XYZ file of C-alpha atoms in Angstrom:
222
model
C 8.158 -4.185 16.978
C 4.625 -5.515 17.597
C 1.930 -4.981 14.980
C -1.628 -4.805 17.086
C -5.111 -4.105 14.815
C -7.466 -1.649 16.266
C -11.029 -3.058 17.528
C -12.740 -0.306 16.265
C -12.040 -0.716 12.426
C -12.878 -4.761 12.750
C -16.283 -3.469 13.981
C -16.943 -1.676 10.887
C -14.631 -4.524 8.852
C -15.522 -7.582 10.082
C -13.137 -9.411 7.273
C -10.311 -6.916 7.622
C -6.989 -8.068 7.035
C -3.208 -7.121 6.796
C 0.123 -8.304 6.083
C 2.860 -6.521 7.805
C 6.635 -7.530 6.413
C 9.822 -6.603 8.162
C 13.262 -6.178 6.291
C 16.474 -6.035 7.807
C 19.614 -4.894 6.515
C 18.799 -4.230 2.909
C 20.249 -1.873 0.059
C 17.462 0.405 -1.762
C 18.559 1.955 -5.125
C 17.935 2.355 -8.704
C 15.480 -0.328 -10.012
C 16.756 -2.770 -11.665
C 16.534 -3.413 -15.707
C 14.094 -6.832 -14.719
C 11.505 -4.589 -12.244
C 12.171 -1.466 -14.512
C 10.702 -3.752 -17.442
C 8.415 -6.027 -15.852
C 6.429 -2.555 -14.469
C 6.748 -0.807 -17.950
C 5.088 -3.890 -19.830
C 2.467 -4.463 -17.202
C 1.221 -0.774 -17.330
C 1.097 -0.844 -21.034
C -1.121 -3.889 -20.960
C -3.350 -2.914 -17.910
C -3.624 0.157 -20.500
C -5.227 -1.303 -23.018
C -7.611 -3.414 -20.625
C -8.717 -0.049 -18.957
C -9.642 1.425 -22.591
C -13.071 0.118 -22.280
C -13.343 0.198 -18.501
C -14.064 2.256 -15.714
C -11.430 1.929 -12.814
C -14.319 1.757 -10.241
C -15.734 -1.639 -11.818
C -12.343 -3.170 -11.341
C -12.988 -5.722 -8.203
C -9.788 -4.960 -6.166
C -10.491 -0.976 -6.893
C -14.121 -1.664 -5.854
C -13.487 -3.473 -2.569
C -11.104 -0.772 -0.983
C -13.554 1.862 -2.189
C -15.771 -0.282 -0.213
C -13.904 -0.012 3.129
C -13.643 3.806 2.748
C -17.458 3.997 2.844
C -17.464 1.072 6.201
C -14.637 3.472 7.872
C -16.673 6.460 7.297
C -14.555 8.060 4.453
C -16.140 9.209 1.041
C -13.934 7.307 -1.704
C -14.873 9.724 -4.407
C -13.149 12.455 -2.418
C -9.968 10.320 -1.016
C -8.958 7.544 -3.247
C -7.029 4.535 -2.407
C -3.321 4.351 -3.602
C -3.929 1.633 -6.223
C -7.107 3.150 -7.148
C -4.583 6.504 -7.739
C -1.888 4.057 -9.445
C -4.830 3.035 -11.939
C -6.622 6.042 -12.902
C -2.765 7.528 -14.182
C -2.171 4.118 -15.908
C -5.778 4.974 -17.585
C -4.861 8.868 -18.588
C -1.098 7.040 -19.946
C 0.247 8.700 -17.265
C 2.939 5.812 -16.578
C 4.660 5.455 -13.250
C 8.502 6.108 -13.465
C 11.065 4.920 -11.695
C 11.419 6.196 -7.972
C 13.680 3.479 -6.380
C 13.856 -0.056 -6.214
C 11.931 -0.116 -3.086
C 8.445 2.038 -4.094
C 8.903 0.582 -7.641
C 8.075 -3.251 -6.183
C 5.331 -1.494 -4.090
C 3.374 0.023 -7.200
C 4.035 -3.166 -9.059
C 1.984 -5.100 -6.852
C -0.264 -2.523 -5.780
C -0.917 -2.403 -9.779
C -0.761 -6.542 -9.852
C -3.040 -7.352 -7.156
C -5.202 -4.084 -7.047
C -4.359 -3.225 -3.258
C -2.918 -0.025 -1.701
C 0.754 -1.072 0.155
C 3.018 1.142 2.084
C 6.218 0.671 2.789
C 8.506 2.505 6.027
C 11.680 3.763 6.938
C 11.972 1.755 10.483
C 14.183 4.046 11.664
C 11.590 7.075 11.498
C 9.124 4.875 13.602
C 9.364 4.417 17.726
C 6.941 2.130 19.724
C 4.800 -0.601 18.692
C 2.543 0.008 15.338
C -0.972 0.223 15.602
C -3.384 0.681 12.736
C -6.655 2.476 13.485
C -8.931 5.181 12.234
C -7.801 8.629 12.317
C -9.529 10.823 15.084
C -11.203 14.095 14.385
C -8.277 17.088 13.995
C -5.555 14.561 12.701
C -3.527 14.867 10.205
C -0.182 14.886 8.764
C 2.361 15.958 5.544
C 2.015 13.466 3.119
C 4.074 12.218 0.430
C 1.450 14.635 -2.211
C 3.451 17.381 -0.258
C 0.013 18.226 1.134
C -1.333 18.570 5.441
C -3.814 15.615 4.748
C -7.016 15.155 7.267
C -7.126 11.378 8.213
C -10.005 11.745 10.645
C -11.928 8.262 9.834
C -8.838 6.895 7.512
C -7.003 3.944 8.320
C -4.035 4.876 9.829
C -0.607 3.095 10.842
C 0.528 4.672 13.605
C 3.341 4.500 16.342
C 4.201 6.397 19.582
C 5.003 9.695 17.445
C 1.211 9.577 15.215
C 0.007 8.499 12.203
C 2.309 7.699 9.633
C 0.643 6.050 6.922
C -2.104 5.293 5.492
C -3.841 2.943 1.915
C -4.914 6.881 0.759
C -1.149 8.553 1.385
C 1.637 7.935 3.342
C 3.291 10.491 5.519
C 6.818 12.455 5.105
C 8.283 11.411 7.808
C 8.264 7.531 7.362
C 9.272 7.957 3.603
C 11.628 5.310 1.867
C 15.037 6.410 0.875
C 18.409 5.122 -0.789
C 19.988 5.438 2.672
C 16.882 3.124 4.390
C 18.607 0.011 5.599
C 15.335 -1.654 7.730
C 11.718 -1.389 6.830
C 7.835 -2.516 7.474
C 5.841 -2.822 4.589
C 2.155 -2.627 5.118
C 0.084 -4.764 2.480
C -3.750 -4.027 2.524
C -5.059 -7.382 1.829
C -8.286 -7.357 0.301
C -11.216 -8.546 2.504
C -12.010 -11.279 0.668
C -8.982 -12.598 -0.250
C -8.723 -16.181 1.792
C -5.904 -16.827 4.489
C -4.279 -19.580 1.835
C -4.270 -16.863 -0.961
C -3.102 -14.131 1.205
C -0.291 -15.645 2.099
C 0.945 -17.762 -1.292
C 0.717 -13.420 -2.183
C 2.514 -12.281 0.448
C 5.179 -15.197 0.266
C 5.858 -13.763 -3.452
C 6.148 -10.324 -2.678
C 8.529 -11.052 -0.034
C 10.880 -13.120 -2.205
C 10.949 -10.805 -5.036
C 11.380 -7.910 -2.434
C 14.133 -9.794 -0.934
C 15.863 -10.838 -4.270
C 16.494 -7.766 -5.209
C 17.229 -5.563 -1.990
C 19.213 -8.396 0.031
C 18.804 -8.904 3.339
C 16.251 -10.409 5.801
C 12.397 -10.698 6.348
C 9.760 -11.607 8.879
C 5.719 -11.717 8.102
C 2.514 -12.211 9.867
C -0.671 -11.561 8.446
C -3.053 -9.844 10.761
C -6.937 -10.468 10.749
C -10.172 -9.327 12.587
């Protein structure tokens, strides 16, 4: 499976980047005790630092909100997943457990304040492409909800759209029966190549660690 960057969102993001991570042959279930823990105790102190804090003046939560507004798509209105992840952390709200593969996504979404998908590869057909969503598309997302992605980065292969840093769709979703999968970190712009990847690197060994398996990676830049 390729992984190809659309022109058109490097022309409104001229220091967009992605990682894109391929697992083979892994076993999703319940979280274990360690990520259970680790994402219990960082909530509760990301708590306390949000008491006296608006989520919009954190920098991570700012920049994404920032490449809504260059893609043409009002942040106030359609929120980035970490930017989601952190206003429940601020209400006390806590995340639960889903499975062990979501529960490493929110962790670092929550760690590095970026939005990251993750996909069922065997839901997906074709070579990926991430672009902006044209006027009229949309799809069921994961809120249970027909969500409009005209001018929202989308990941999409022969089929559509099927995710996206706002919501991902149905159809791709992550299950206890997923055995391969691409997971979609949105870097944040200014994040330099050496940092990117020392992050990615660690995400991909913990991920690993616990599911078992195998893994590929390329970051992918304007």
């Amino acid at each position: 499976m390729e992984i190809h960057l659309s022109p058109q969102i490097c022309e409104k993001v001229a220091d967009f980047k992605i990682a894109a991570i391929q697992y083979q042959n892994i076993e999703v279930g319940p979280s274990p005790q360690m990520l259970k823990g680790r994402l219990q105790l960082f909530q509760e102190s990301l708590f306390f630092e949000l008491e006296d804090k608006n989520v919009t003046d954190v920098n991570g939560i700012i920049e994404w909100r920032t490449v809504f507004k260059q893609t043409g798509k009002d942040p106030n209105r359609y929120r980035h997943s970490a930017e989601a992840l952190y206003r429940r952390v601020q209400k006390h709200q806590y995340l639960s457990s889903v499975n062990s593969a979501i529960d490493v996504n929110n962790f670092f979404s929550l760690q590095y304040q970026i939005p990251l998908g993750i996909y069922d590869m065997k839901a997906l057909s074709g070579d990926v492409t991430m672009r902006l969503g044209a006027e009229g598309e949309e799809y069921i997302g994961l809120n249970g909800r027909a969500n409009n992605i005209h001018n929202l980065i989308v990941t999409a292969d022969d089929h559509g759209p099927f995710g996206s840093p706002f919501v991902d769709s149905e159809r791709s979703a992550v299950s206890e029966s997923t055995k391969d999968t691409l997971q979609i970190v949105y870097l944040s712009p200014s994040l330099s190549m050496d940092e990117a990847e020392k992050m990615v690197q660690s995400l991909e060994k913990m991920f690993v660690q616990i599911h078992g398996g195998d893994s590929t990676h390329k970051i992918i830049t304007c």
